[in-house]
Amino acid sequence: MPNYSLKLLFVSTPVGALGTGIGGGVELSLYNIAQEMLRRGHSLQILAPVGSKLAQLPIIEIPGNRQIIAQSQGRDTPIMMPDNSVLANMWEYARQVQGEYDLIVNFAYDWLPFYVTPFFDKAIAHFVSMGSLSVAMDKMVVQVVAKFPGTIGFYTPSQAATFALNTECACLSSGVDLSLYEFCPNPNNYLAWLGRIAPEKALEDAVQAAQISNIPLKIMGKMQDEEYWQKICITYPNAPIEYLGFLSTTNMQQQLRQCIALLMTPRWIEAFGNVAIEALACGVPVIAYRRGGPAEIVQDGKTGFLVEPDSVKGLVSAIAHLPQIDRSNCRQSAETDYSLEALGDRFEHWFRVMLK
Ligand code: HBI
């Protein structure tokens, strides 16, 4: 395959400006993949809502009204497009400039980009960032897989399996810039929980586990559902919890690295769980429910523990067994499987196969 450099157009998630944390894990993925493509000499532009800022990445800000987050909708809820939709505006812009690029890469978990795919002259790679959430999206994913084989990518096989596709799709996993995460051999007696504060993340289970274990819990991430947070505070008034807000990677890892473990309590099939590899990169063991992405990341008993889903007792028992985990194994597993270079290799290969 010729090694010419690629001209890439990334189209971001329409749920919020990049850098605000509303886009959750897909923000971090887009940032890391973009950074790695530029490092390899490819050229890149990113279309994202006004207000987006990610280090010195080349962003073209597109105005318009945000899209409602897909996980707040029911499986049969009709697809809704706000007036002056930023999603529609981003894809109209992409249509106009498509001639300047080799490949368009979609990071939005939305119906429209899949629907317009056949109307474009240029190939569109769709990176799907969550498991199956709605009938409408499932149908679109199946349709694009059928018409344009090889153009759909997921984080993990367990996430892909939720769409019941009958063809192999690319599973790209994820990766982080390991140089941003500092290994910590001797932690303090804290637990950590990272992620968007929202019902599908089941923070309440981690709060209960911290209370039973009597170990303080540091909570970091975007406050997505204030009502949900208030309910937790009212239900567990004496839990030893502290909410630190949505921090930059540097400040977040400064807190995370000092913890004895990260608790991952997804109520849904977590597509991947970038926070798991951020913890491993700091040498922090991960205690996670055995489902979805985390179950493919954590090596049970070696880099953390996999627990029966929704079992707070299981979390508490795993916390008690943490001394048996060697924290350098956690950092090692991040270096082996989740470096930016490994991520870049997987994405570049996926792009080049599509362009053959
Ligand atoms: N909802 N409608 C919509 N579109 C997205 O791109 C989207 C979302 N909800 C969550 C989300 N993206 C990301 O936080 C996850 O993919 C990680």
Tab-separated table of C-alpha atoms and ligand atoms in Angstrom:
chain	number	residue	atom	x	y	z
A	1	MET	CA	0.000	0.000	0.000
A	2	PRO	CA	1.496	3.374	-0.968
A	3	ASN	CA	2.454	5.422	2.031
A	4	TYR	CA	1.182	8.779	0.735
A	5	SER	CA	-0.157	11.056	3.430
A	6	LEU	CA	-3.931	11.245	3.819
A	7	LYS	CA	-6.111	14.368	3.734
A	8	LEU	CA	-8.630	13.740	6.541
A	9	LEU	CA	-11.805	15.567	7.560
A	10	PHE	CA	-13.030	14.652	11.067
A	11	VAL	CA	-16.660	15.558	11.866
A	12	SER	CA	-17.250	15.719	15.605
A	13	THR	CA	-20.171	14.909	17.893
A	14	PRO	CA	-23.000	17.513	17.836
A	15	VAL	CA	-23.887	17.170	21.532
A	16	GLY	CA	-21.496	19.859	22.671
A	17	ALA	CA	-18.332	21.790	21.983
A	18	LEU	CA	-15.104	19.784	22.074
A	19	GLY	CA	-13.232	20.350	25.323
A	20	THR	CA	-16.330	20.684	27.489
A	21	GLY	CA	-16.578	17.003	28.420
A	22	ILE	CA	-20.167	16.704	27.169
A	23	GLY	CA	-18.892	14.462	24.387
A	24	GLY	CA	-17.539	12.043	26.983
A	25	GLY	CA	-15.113	9.382	25.784
A	26	VAL	CA	-15.503	10.219	22.126
A	27	GLU	CA	-13.940	13.662	22.771
A	28	LEU	CA	-10.805	12.004	24.129
A	29	SER	CA	-10.784	9.496	21.262
A	30	LEU	CA	-11.141	12.192	18.613
A	31	TYR	CA	-8.365	14.243	20.241
A	32	ASN	CA	-5.958	11.297	20.478
A	33	ILE	CA	-6.600	10.022	16.958
A	34	ALA	CA	-6.303	13.521	15.476
A	35	GLN	CA	-3.048	14.179	17.329
A	36	GLU	CA	-1.616	10.844	16.198
A	37	MET	CA	-2.619	11.374	12.529
A	38	LEU	CA	-0.919	14.794	12.505
A	39	ARG	CA	2.198	13.301	14.117
A	40	ARG	CA	2.328	10.783	11.251
A	41	GLY	CA	2.289	13.579	8.669
A	42	HIS	CA	-1.331	13.370	7.535
A	43	SER	CA	-3.287	16.605	7.045
A	44	LEU	CA	-6.441	17.093	9.041
A	45	GLN	CA	-9.337	19.463	9.684
A	46	ILE	CA	-11.967	18.980	12.403
A	47	LEU	CA	-15.559	20.232	12.086
A	48	ALA	CA	-17.022	20.854	15.547
A	49	PRO	CA	-19.633	23.075	17.247
A	50	VAL	CA	-18.762	26.703	18.005
A	51	GLY	CA	-16.770	26.964	21.234
A	52	SER	CA	-14.751	23.806	20.539
A	53	LYS	CA	-11.125	23.988	21.651
A	54	LEU	CA	-8.679	21.077	21.828
A	55	ALA	CA	-5.065	22.103	22.399
A	56	GLN	CA	-3.752	23.356	19.071
A	57	LEU	CA	-5.790	21.030	16.875
A	58	PRO	CA	-7.151	22.521	13.581
A	59	ILE	CA	-10.855	23.057	14.314
A	60	ILE	CA	-13.422	24.700	12.014
A	61	GLU	CA	-16.212	25.896	14.319
A	62	ILE	CA	-19.726	25.365	12.965
A	63	PRO	CA	-22.706	27.225	14.437
A	64	GLY	CA	-26.106	25.750	15.240
A	65	ASN	CA	-28.188	24.110	17.950
A	66	ARG	CA	-26.868	21.034	19.745
A	67	GLN	CA	-28.282	17.553	19.277
A	68	ILE	CA	-30.008	15.870	22.211
A	69	ILE	CA	-27.841	13.110	23.711
A	70	ALA	CA	-28.874	9.772	22.236
A	71	GLN	CA	-28.713	7.856	25.536
A	72	SER	CA	-31.502	10.034	26.962
A	73	GLN	CA	-33.896	8.791	24.283
A	74	GLY	CA	-35.935	5.597	24.235
A	75	ARG	CA	-35.312	2.780	21.742
A	76	ASP	CA	-38.316	3.865	19.679
A	77	THR	CA	-38.108	7.629	20.197
A	78	PRO	CA	-38.299	9.382	16.791
A	79	ILE	CA	-35.081	11.049	15.619
A	80	MET	CA	-35.373	14.761	16.394
A	81	MET	CA	-33.560	17.557	14.585
A	82	PRO	CA	-33.557	20.992	16.279
A	83	ASP	CA	-34.065	24.116	14.206
A	84	ASN	CA	-30.701	25.280	12.762
A	85	SER	CA	-29.121	21.941	13.743
A	86	VAL	CA	-25.366	22.040	14.204
A	87	LEU	CA	-25.319	18.394	13.069
A	88	ALA	CA	-26.985	19.307	9.762
A	89	ASN	CA	-24.762	22.392	9.389
A	90	MET	CA	-21.587	20.334	9.929
A	91	TRP	CA	-22.614	17.809	7.277
A	92	GLU	CA	-23.646	20.502	4.795
A	93	TYR	CA	-20.193	22.041	5.257
A	94	ALA	CA	-18.579	18.585	4.805
A	95	ARG	CA	-20.588	18.090	1.589
A	96	GLN	CA	-19.296	21.401	0.197
A	97	VAL	CA	-15.604	20.764	0.987
A	98	GLN	CA	-15.457	16.991	0.460
A	99	GLY	CA	-13.412	17.424	-2.746
A	100	GLU	CA	-10.438	18.673	-0.697
A	101	TYR	CA	-10.140	15.413	1.296
A	102	ASP	CA	-9.379	11.727	0.782
A	103	LEU	CA	-11.628	10.563	3.605
A	104	ILE	CA	-14.308	11.931	5.923
A	105	VAL	CA	-14.446	10.423	9.446
A	106	ASN	CA	-17.705	10.656	11.418
A	107	PHE	CA	-17.517	10.651	15.239
A	108	ALA	CA	-21.204	11.397	15.853
A	109	TYR	CA	-23.569	8.756	17.166
A	110	ASP	CA	-26.416	10.183	15.099
A	111	TRP	CA	-28.812	9.168	12.367
A	112	LEU	CA	-28.056	11.960	9.868
A	113	PRO	CA	-24.392	11.215	8.987
A	114	PHE	CA	-25.303	7.609	8.215
A	115	TYR	CA	-28.343	8.638	6.171
A	116	VAL	CA	-26.410	11.121	3.966
A	117	THR	CA	-23.483	8.724	3.351
A	118	PRO	CA	-24.753	7.544	-0.086
A	119	PHE	CA	-25.182	11.196	-1.206
A	120	PHE	CA	-21.444	11.916	-0.797
A	121	ASP	CA	-18.795	11.392	-3.486
A	122	LYS	CA	-16.113	10.831	-0.856
A	123	ALA	CA	-15.852	7.777	1.401
A	124	ILE	CA	-17.099	8.275	4.952
A	125	ALA	CA	-15.666	6.210	7.853
A	126	HIS	CA	-18.093	5.982	10.769
A	127	PHE	CA	-16.554	5.495	14.223
A	128	VAL	CA	-19.462	4.285	16.385
A	129	SER	CA	-18.864	5.346	19.992
A	130	MET	CA	-21.669	3.578	21.914
A	131	GLY	CA	-23.567	0.308	21.863
A	132	SER	CA	-27.044	-0.126	20.388
A	133	LEU	CA	-29.423	2.527	21.761
A	134	SER	CA	-32.274	2.895	19.266
A	135	VAL	CA	-34.088	1.114	16.464
A	136	ALA	CA	-33.499	4.059	14.089
A	137	MET	CA	-29.736	4.101	14.642
A	138	ASP	CA	-29.464	0.295	14.520
A	139	LYS	CA	-31.165	0.292	11.107
A	140	MET	CA	-28.839	2.997	9.812
A	141	VAL	CA	-25.726	1.142	11.005
A	142	VAL	CA	-26.948	-2.075	9.371
A	143	GLN	CA	-27.752	-0.194	6.132
A	144	VAL	CA	-24.337	1.452	5.888
A	145	VAL	CA	-22.541	-1.814	6.733
A	146	ALA	CA	-24.457	-3.482	3.887
A	147	LYS	CA	-23.904	-0.730	1.291
A	148	PHE	CA	-20.376	0.279	2.309
A	149	PRO	CA	-18.643	-2.736	3.892
A	150	GLY	CA	-15.617	-1.906	6.032
A	151	THR	CA	-16.618	1.713	6.681
A	152	ILE	CA	-18.009	1.153	10.192
A	153	GLY	CA	-15.645	0.939	13.163
A	154	PHE	CA	-16.336	0.234	16.837
A	155	TYR	CA	-14.258	0.292	19.997
A	156	THR	CA	-14.814	-3.357	20.966
A	157	PRO	CA	-16.377	-6.633	19.775
A	158	SER	CA	-18.827	-6.631	22.708
A	159	GLN	CA	-20.034	-3.181	21.636
A	160	ALA	CA	-20.306	-4.284	17.984
A	161	ALA	CA	-22.267	-7.368	19.091
A	162	THR	CA	-25.071	-5.159	20.418
A	163	PHE	CA	-25.916	-4.234	16.784
A	164	ALA	CA	-26.379	-7.875	15.700
A	165	LEU	CA	-24.553	-7.310	12.392
A	166	ASN	CA	-23.772	-10.361	10.303
A	167	THR	CA	-20.432	-9.106	9.005
A	168	GLU	CA	-17.087	-8.456	10.622
A	169	CYS	CA	-16.467	-4.799	11.444
A	170	ALA	CA	-13.282	-3.014	12.491
A	171	CYS	CA	-12.766	-2.945	16.273
A	172	LEU	CA	-10.279	-0.145	16.904
A	173	SER	CA	-10.066	-0.263	20.708
A	174	SER	CA	-8.691	2.995	22.114
A	175	GLY	CA	-5.490	4.585	23.380
A	176	VAL	CA	-4.099	7.479	25.384
A	177	ASP	CA	-0.993	9.649	25.328
A	178	LEU	CA	0.894	7.710	28.013
A	179	SER	CA	3.317	10.588	28.542
A	180	LEU	CA	0.452	12.536	30.180
A	181	TYR	CA	-0.063	9.892	32.888
A	182	GLU	CA	2.448	9.459	35.698
A	183	PHE	CA	2.847	6.065	37.374
A	184	CYS	CA	2.245	6.107	41.152
A	185	PRO	CA	3.599	3.122	43.122
A	186	ASN	CA	2.366	4.194	46.577
A	187	PRO	CA	-1.249	5.435	46.594
A	188	ASN	CA	-3.261	7.125	49.329
A	189	ASN	CA	-6.357	5.466	50.737
A	190	TYR	CA	-8.810	6.841	48.167
A	191	LEU	CA	-11.042	5.300	45.515
A	192	ALA	CA	-11.793	7.063	42.206
A	193	TRP	CA	-14.799	7.232	39.903
A	194	LEU	CA	-14.550	8.996	36.510
A	195	GLY	CA	-17.171	9.763	33.885
A	196	ARG	CA	-20.198	11.777	32.883
A	197	ILE	CA	-22.462	11.998	35.942
A	198	ALA	CA	-25.504	10.334	34.404
A	199	PRO	CA	-27.818	7.399	35.211
A	200	GLU	CA	-26.293	4.983	32.690
A	201	LYS	CA	-23.005	5.221	34.623
A	202	ALA	CA	-24.575	4.065	37.938
A	203	LEU	CA	-22.397	6.248	40.189
A	204	GLU	CA	-24.694	5.260	43.076
A	205	ASP	CA	-23.136	1.782	43.147
A	206	ALA	CA	-19.633	3.222	43.602
A	207	VAL	CA	-20.929	5.553	46.332
A	208	GLN	CA	-22.427	2.592	48.205
A	209	ALA	CA	-19.232	0.554	47.824
A	210	ALA	CA	-17.160	3.460	49.187
A	211	GLN	CA	-19.513	3.860	52.131
A	212	ILE	CA	-19.451	0.137	53.000
A	213	SER	CA	-15.659	-0.032	52.576
A	214	ASN	CA	-15.346	3.252	54.500
A	215	ILE	CA	-12.833	4.549	51.922
A	216	PRO	CA	-13.237	8.107	50.526
A	217	LEU	CA	-14.337	8.278	46.873
A	218	LYS	CA	-13.041	11.027	44.534
A	219	ILE	CA	-15.590	11.692	41.757
A	220	MET	CA	-14.503	13.480	38.552
A	221	GLY	CA	-16.317	14.153	35.291
A	222	LYS	CA	-18.880	16.294	33.517
A	223	MET	CA	-21.993	17.042	35.613
A	224	GLN	CA	-24.462	15.895	32.958
A	225	ASP	CA	-27.544	15.166	35.078
A	226	GLU	CA	-27.752	17.489	38.103
A	227	GLU	CA	-31.002	15.938	39.326
A	228	TYR	CA	-29.437	12.470	39.308
A	229	TRP	CA	-26.463	13.812	41.322
A	230	GLN	CA	-28.738	15.478	43.876
A	231	LYS	CA	-30.655	12.226	44.296
A	232	ILE	CA	-27.416	10.384	45.101
A	233	CYS	CA	-26.399	13.029	47.664
A	234	ILE	CA	-29.812	12.839	49.339
A	235	THR	CA	-29.900	9.026	49.323
A	236	TYR	CA	-26.354	8.629	50.731
A	237	PRO	CA	-25.888	11.718	52.965
A	238	ASN	CA	-23.018	10.177	54.957
A	239	ALA	CA	-21.095	8.590	52.104
A	240	PRO	CA	-17.403	9.665	52.058
A	241	ILE	CA	-17.598	11.274	48.589
A	242	GLU	CA	-16.033	14.354	47.045
A	243	TYR	CA	-16.993	15.756	43.579
A	244	LEU	CA	-13.978	17.450	41.966
A	245	GLY	CA	-15.690	18.559	38.715
A	246	PHE	CA	-14.600	18.034	35.098
A	247	LEU	CA	-10.811	18.404	35.189
A	248	SER	CA	-8.189	18.642	32.465
A	249	THR	CA	-6.318	15.397	31.808
A	250	THR	CA	-3.287	16.730	33.669
A	251	ASN	CA	-5.234	17.678	36.792
A	252	MET	CA	-7.469	14.595	36.629
A	253	GLN	CA	-4.532	12.177	36.477
A	254	GLN	CA	-2.843	14.028	39.358
A	255	GLN	CA	-5.816	12.947	41.504
A	256	LEU	CA	-6.408	9.549	39.878
A	257	ARG	CA	-2.826	8.279	40.173
A	258	GLN	CA	-2.925	8.547	43.984
A	259	CYS	CA	-5.970	6.275	44.299
A	260	ILE	CA	-5.939	2.597	45.250
A	261	ALA	CA	-8.415	1.774	42.459
A	262	LEU	CA	-10.833	3.143	39.865
A	263	LEU	CA	-14.411	1.859	40.217
A	264	MET	CA	-16.317	1.375	36.903
A	265	THR	CA	-20.015	0.725	37.433
A	266	PRO	CA	-21.683	1.026	34.002
A	267	ARG	CA	-25.392	0.135	34.017
A	268	TRP	CA	-25.248	-0.129	30.207
A	269	ILE	CA	-22.904	-1.943	27.794
A	270	GLU	CA	-20.017	0.547	27.977
A	271	ALA	CA	-18.587	0.688	24.448
A	272	PHE	CA	-15.063	0.966	25.755
A	273	GLY	CA	-14.359	2.995	28.907
A	274	ASN	CA	-11.432	5.315	28.142
A	275	VAL	CA	-11.212	6.061	31.866
A	276	ALA	CA	-10.067	2.443	32.394
A	277	ILE	CA	-6.925	2.906	30.303
A	278	GLU	CA	-6.300	6.300	31.890
A	279	ALA	CA	-6.270	4.558	35.283
A	280	LEU	CA	-4.044	1.705	34.080
A	281	ALA	CA	-1.629	4.279	32.616
A	282	CYS	CA	-1.239	5.700	36.160
A	283	GLY	CA	-0.731	2.213	37.617
A	284	VAL	CA	-4.217	2.291	39.173
A	285	PRO	CA	-6.054	-1.062	39.230
A	286	VAL	CA	-9.577	-1.057	37.730
A	287	ILE	CA	-12.529	-2.702	39.461
A	288	ALA	CA	-15.318	-2.980	36.863
A	289	TYR	CA	-18.584	-4.760	36.214
A	290	ARG	CA	-17.962	-7.698	33.889
A	291	ARG	CA	-19.752	-6.321	30.815
A	292	GLY	CA	-18.907	-4.334	27.716
A	293	GLY	CA	-15.580	-2.633	27.045
A	294	PRO	CA	-14.108	-2.772	30.566
A	295	ALA	CA	-14.456	-6.589	30.541
A	296	GLU	CA	-12.114	-6.605	27.528
A	297	ILE	CA	-9.635	-4.212	29.113
A	298	VAL	CA	-9.221	-5.450	32.699
A	299	GLN	CA	-7.196	-8.637	33.197
A	300	ASP	CA	-9.053	-10.100	36.200
A	301	GLY	CA	-6.699	-10.515	39.181
A	302	LYS	CA	-3.764	-8.976	37.295
A	303	THR	CA	-4.644	-5.347	36.431
A	304	GLY	CA	-7.810	-5.181	38.530
A	305	PHE	CA	-10.975	-7.192	39.100
A	306	LEU	CA	-14.069	-7.988	37.041
A	307	VAL	CA	-17.179	-8.107	39.185
A	308	GLU	CA	-20.664	-9.535	38.691
A	309	PRO	CA	-22.655	-6.731	37.041
A	310	ASP	CA	-24.650	-4.464	39.390
A	311	SER	CA	-23.249	-6.239	42.481
A	312	VAL	CA	-22.154	-3.666	45.094
A	313	LYS	CA	-21.071	-6.572	47.302
A	314	GLY	CA	-18.807	-7.706	44.460
A	315	LEU	CA	-17.240	-4.235	44.328
A	316	VAL	CA	-16.639	-4.269	48.096
A	317	SER	CA	-15.027	-7.712	47.981
A	318	ALA	CA	-12.768	-6.675	45.078
A	319	ILE	CA	-11.683	-3.556	46.999
A	320	ALA	CA	-10.618	-5.806	49.894
A	321	HIS	CA	-8.429	-7.852	47.498
A	322	LEU	CA	-6.580	-4.867	45.988
A	323	PRO	CA	-3.298	-5.553	47.865
A	324	GLN	CA	-2.790	-8.616	45.608
A	325	ILE	CA	-2.520	-6.404	42.499
A	326	ASP	CA	0.946	-5.272	41.390
A	327	ARG	CA	0.435	-1.689	40.164
A	328	SER	CA	3.320	-1.917	37.689
A	329	ASN	CA	1.322	-4.589	35.818
A	330	CYS	CA	-1.380	-1.961	35.289
A	331	ARG	CA	1.045	0.542	33.727
A	332	GLN	CA	2.627	-2.250	31.667
A	333	SER	CA	-0.726	-3.306	30.178
A	334	ALA	CA	-1.416	0.323	29.151
A	335	GLU	CA	1.987	0.521	27.440
A	336	THR	CA	1.471	-2.784	25.647
A	337	ASP	CA	-2.067	-2.319	24.342
A	338	TYR	CA	-3.185	1.295	24.673
A	339	SER	CA	-0.400	3.579	23.503
A	340	LEU	CA	-1.078	6.327	20.953
A	341	GLU	CA	1.192	4.552	18.492
A	342	ALA	CA	-0.841	1.334	18.731
A	343	LEU	CA	-4.049	3.378	18.333
A	344	GLY	CA	-2.631	5.245	15.333
A	345	ASP	CA	-1.585	1.998	13.651
A	346	ARG	CA	-5.105	0.576	14.011
A	347	PHE	CA	-6.842	3.698	12.676
A	348	GLU	CA	-4.373	4.282	9.841
A	349	HIS	CA	-4.765	0.685	8.743
A	350	TRP	CA	-8.589	1.011	8.843
A	351	PHE	CA	-8.433	4.226	6.767
A	352	ARG	CA	-6.025	2.832	4.184
A	353	VAL	CA	-7.979	-0.396	3.685
A	354	MET	CA	-11.097	1.717	3.039
A	355	LEU	CA	-9.271	3.835	0.434
A	356	LYS	CA	-7.755	0.920	-1.476
B	1	HBI	N1	-25.619	11.607	21.515
B	1	HBI	N2	-26.949	12.344	19.734
B	1	HBI	C1	-25.742	12.012	20.229
B	1	HBI	N3	-24.663	12.110	19.425
B	1	HBI	C2	-23.407	11.791	19.867
B	1	HBI	O1	-22.432	11.898	19.106
B	1	HBI	C3	-23.237	11.368	21.219
B	1	HBI	C4	-24.392	11.292	22.018
B	1	HBI	N4	-24.279	10.906	23.300
B	1	HBI	C5	-23.006	10.588	23.940
B	1	HBI	C6	-21.877	10.719	23.027
B	1	HBI	N5	-22.016	11.057	21.740
B	1	HBI	C7	-20.519	10.454	23.578
B	1	HBI	O2	-20.448	10.988	24.880
B	1	HBI	C8	-20.289	8.967	23.670
B	1	HBI	O3	-20.261	8.549	22.367
B	1	HBI	C9	-18.998	8.666	24.317
